Structures are given as structure tokens and as C-alpha cells.
Coordinates of C-alpha atoms in Angstrom, one line a residue:
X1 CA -48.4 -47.1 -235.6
X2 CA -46.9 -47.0 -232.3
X3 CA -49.5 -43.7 -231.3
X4 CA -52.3 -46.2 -232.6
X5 CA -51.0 -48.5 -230.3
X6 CA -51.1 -46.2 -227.3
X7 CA -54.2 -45.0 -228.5
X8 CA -55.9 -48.6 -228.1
X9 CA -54.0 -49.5 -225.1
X10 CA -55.1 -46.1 -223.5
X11 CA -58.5 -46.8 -224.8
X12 CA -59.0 -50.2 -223.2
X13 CA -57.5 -49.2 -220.1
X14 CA -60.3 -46.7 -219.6
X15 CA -63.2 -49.2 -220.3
X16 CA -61.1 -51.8 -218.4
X17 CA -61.9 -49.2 -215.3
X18 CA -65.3 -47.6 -216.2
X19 CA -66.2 -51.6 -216.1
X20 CA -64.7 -52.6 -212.9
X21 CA -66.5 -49.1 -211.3
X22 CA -69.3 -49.9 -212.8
X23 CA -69.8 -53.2 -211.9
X24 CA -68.7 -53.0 -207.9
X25 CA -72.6 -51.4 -207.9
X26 CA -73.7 -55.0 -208.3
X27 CA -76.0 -54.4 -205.6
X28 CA -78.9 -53.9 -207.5
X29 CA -80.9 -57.2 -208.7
X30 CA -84.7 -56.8 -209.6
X31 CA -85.8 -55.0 -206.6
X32 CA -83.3 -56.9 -204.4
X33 CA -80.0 -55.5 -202.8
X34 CA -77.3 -57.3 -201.8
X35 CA -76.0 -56.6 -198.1
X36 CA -72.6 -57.5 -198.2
X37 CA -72.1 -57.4 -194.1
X38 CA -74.7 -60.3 -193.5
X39 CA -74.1 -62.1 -197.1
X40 CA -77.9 -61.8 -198.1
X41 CA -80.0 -59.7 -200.3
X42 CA -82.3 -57.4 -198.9
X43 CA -85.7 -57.8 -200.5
X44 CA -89.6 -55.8 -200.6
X45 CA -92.7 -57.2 -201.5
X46 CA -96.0 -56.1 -201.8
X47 CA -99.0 -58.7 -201.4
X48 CA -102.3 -60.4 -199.6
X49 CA -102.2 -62.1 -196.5
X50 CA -103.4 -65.6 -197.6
X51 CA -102.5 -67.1 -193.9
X52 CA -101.1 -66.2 -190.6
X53 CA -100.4 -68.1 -187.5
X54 CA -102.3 -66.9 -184.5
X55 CA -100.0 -64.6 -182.5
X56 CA -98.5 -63.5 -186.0
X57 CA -95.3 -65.0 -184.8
X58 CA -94.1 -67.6 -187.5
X59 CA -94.6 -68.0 -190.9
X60 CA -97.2 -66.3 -193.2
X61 CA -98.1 -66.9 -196.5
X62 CA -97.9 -63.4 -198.6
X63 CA -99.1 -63.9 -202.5
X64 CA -98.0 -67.4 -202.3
X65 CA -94.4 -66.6 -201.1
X66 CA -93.5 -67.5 -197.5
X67 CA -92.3 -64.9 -194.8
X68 CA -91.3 -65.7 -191.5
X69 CA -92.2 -63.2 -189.1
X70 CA -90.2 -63.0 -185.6
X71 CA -90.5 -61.2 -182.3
X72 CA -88.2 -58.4 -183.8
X73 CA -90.5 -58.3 -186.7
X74 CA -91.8 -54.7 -186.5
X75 CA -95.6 -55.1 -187.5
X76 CA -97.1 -51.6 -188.2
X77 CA -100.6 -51.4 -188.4
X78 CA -102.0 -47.7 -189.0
X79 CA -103.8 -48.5 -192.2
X80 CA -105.5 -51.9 -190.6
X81 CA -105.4 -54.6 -188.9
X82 CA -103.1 -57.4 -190.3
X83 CA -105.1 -60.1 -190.8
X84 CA -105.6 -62.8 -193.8
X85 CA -106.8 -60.4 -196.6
X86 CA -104.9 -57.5 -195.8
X87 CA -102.7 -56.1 -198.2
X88 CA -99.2 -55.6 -196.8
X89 CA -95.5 -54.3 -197.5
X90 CA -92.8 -56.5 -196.4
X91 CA -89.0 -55.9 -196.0
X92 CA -86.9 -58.3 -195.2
X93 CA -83.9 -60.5 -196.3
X94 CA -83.8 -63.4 -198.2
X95 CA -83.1 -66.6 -197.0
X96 CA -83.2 -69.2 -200.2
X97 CA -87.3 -69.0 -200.6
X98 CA -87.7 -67.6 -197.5
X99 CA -88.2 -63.9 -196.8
X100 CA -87.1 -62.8 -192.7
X101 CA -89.2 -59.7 -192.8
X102 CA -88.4 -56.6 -190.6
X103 CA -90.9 -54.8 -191.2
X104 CA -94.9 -55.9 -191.8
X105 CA -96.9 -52.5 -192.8
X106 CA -100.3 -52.9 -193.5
X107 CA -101.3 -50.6 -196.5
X108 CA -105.1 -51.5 -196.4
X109 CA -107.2 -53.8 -194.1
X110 CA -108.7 -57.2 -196.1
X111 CA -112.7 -56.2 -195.5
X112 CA -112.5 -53.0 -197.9
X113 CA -114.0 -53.9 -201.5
X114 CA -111.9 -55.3 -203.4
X115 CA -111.5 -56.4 -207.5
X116 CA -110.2 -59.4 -208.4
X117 CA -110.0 -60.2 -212.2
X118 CA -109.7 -63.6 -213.9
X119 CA -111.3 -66.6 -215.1
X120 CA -113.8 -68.9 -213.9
X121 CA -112.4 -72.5 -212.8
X122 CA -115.7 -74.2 -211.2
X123 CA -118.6 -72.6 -210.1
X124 CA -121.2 -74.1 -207.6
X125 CA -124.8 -75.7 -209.8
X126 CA -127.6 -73.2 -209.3
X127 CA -124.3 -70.6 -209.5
X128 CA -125.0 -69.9 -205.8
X129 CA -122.6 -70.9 -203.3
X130 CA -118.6 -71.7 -203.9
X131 CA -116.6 -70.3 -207.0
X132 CA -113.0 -70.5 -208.0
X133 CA -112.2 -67.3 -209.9
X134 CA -107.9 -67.2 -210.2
X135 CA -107.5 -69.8 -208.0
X136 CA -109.7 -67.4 -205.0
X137 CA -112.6 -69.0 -203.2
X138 CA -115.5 -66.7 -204.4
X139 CA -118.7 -66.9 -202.0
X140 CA -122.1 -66.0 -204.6
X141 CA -125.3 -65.5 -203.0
X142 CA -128.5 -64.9 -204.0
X143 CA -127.7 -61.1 -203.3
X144 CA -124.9 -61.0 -205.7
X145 CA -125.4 -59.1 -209.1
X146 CA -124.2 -61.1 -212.1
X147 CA -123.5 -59.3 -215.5
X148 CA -123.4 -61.2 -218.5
X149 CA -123.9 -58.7 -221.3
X150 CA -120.4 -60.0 -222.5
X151 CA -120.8 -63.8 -222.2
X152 CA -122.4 -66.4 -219.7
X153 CA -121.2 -66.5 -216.4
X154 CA -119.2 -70.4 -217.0
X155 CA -116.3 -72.4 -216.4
X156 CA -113.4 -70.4 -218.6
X157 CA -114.9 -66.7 -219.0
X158 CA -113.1 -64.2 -218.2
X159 CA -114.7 -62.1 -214.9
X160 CA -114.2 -58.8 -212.8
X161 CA -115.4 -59.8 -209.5
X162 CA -116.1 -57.3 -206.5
X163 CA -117.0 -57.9 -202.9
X164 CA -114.8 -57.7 -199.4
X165 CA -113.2 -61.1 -197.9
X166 CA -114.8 -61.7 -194.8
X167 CA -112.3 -63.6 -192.1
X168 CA -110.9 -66.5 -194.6
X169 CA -114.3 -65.9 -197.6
X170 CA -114.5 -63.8 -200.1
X171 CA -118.2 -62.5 -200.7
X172 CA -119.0 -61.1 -204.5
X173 CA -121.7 -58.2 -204.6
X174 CA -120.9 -57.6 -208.0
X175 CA -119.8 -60.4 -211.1
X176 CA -119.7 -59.1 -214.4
X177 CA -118.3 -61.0 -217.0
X178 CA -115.6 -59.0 -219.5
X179 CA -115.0 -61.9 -222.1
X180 CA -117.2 -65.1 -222.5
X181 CA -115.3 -68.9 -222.5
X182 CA -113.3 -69.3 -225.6

């Protein structure tokens, strides 16, 4: 009994220790890591450029989330300019919402063709002008192809749409719809 008890003891002290080793390597929390110097978490997103201040120094709006971009922001721009549509990496820390980037890198510039997938929330009478496809603002001309071998082009189908934004508009060349309103 008393080598069962030693056993056990000897047992628990061993995942007692693996646990404490294990976890002092908290850092790691859903692409986040904590930086226990400056008390915040270190965080990388990847993202549009829906808005920018002029000068680029304040706060942008990246896939909805807010980043606030500084004079020590280091804003590199090999792959484009950065500019509202431009798809972007951003490190930085975390700040409750906000994100104190460190580093803007443009990955590609916002006027090369581009998809954007999703359904149709209003679309202009005459189907030229204004659409919201995702919650985008979708500009259809006359010149743009529409494909609707898969369902009418309405208010909840399901669309791929293609076409470059264009300073704040996105301009479709190409709508096809994948799945018709259900």
C-alpha cells in the first residue's frame, strides 16, 4: 500500500509540473501573443482597406476592425499603393478593439480584379447602376456581363461577382449567379 501511495504521489507530482511547464507557454491565443513587457497581446491581421485618413496618419478601417496608424507606423508599399481597396497585413498590438499597428504591408493594390462572393441585398431597377452584394457597393453598367444560368439575378441569390474597385466603387465586369433566391 504504502509503494501505491508513493506511486500516486510521485505520479501527481509529475503532471503537477508537466502542467505548470506547460501552461507558462500561455502566450499563444488564436493568432495573438501576449507580450508580457508592455502587458498587451501582439496581434496580425490580414484584410481590405475600407477607409483611410488622408496622410494615412490616424485611424483606418481594415475588414471592419479599427487600426490606428502612427508616425512610427512602418507603411511598406512594394506590392501597391495603400489605398481604400488594397489588401493589407497588419501587425500591431491590441488595445481593447483597437489594433496599434507597426507595420502596414500592402500585399496587392485595390484596382487588380477582384471576386467577391455573396448574396444580393438590393439591386438598382433596370439592374444598372447601384448593388449591395455582402454588404459591398457593386457599380453594374450596361458593359457588365450577367449570368443567370443558375437563377435570376434578384434580391437573395447567391452571386460571384468580378470587377476592380475603382477609388471608393467597385465596378462588376462579370455577375454570374451560383444559386438562385431561396
Amino acid at each position: 500500500m504504502k509503494d501505491f501511495i508513493i506511486t500516486v504521489a510521485l505520479g501527481l507530482f509529475v503532471a503537477l509540473a508537466t502542467g505548470v511547464a506547460f501552461a507558462g507557454d500561455h502566450g499563444r491565443r488564436e493568432g495573438k501573443e501576449y507580450d508580457e513587457r508592455a502587458g498587451q497581446y501582439e496581434s496580425t491581421i490580414y484584410g481590405t482597406v475600407r477607409s483611410l485618413p488622408g496622410g494615412m496618419i490616424g485611424v483606418w478601417n481594415v475588414n471592419g476592425r479599427e487600426v490606428n496608424v502612427t508616425k512610427a507606423t512602418i507603411v511598406k508599399e512594394k506590392h501597391g499603393k495603400a489605398d481604400v481597396g488594397a489588401y493589407v497585413e497588419v501587425d500591431g498590438t491590441l488595445n481593447g478593439k483597437m489594433l496599434n499597428a507597426h507595420t502596414v504591408e500592402v500585399k496587392r493594390d485595390g484596382r487588380e480584379e477582384r471576386k467577391i462572393l455573396g448574396t444580393i441585398e438590393t439591386l438598382a431597377a433596370g439592374k444598372d447602376g447601384k448593388w449591395i452584394v455582402n454588404g459591398e457597393e457593386i457599380l453594374v453598367s450596361r458593359d457588365t456581363v450577367i449570368k443567370e444560368k443558375h437563377g435570376k439575378a434578384e434580391v437573395g441569390a447567391y452571386v460571384e461577382v468580378e470587377g476592380r474597385r475603382v477609388d471608393n466603387t467597385f465596378s462588376a465586369r462579370k455577375i454570374e449567379v451560383k444559386r438562385g433566391k431561396r
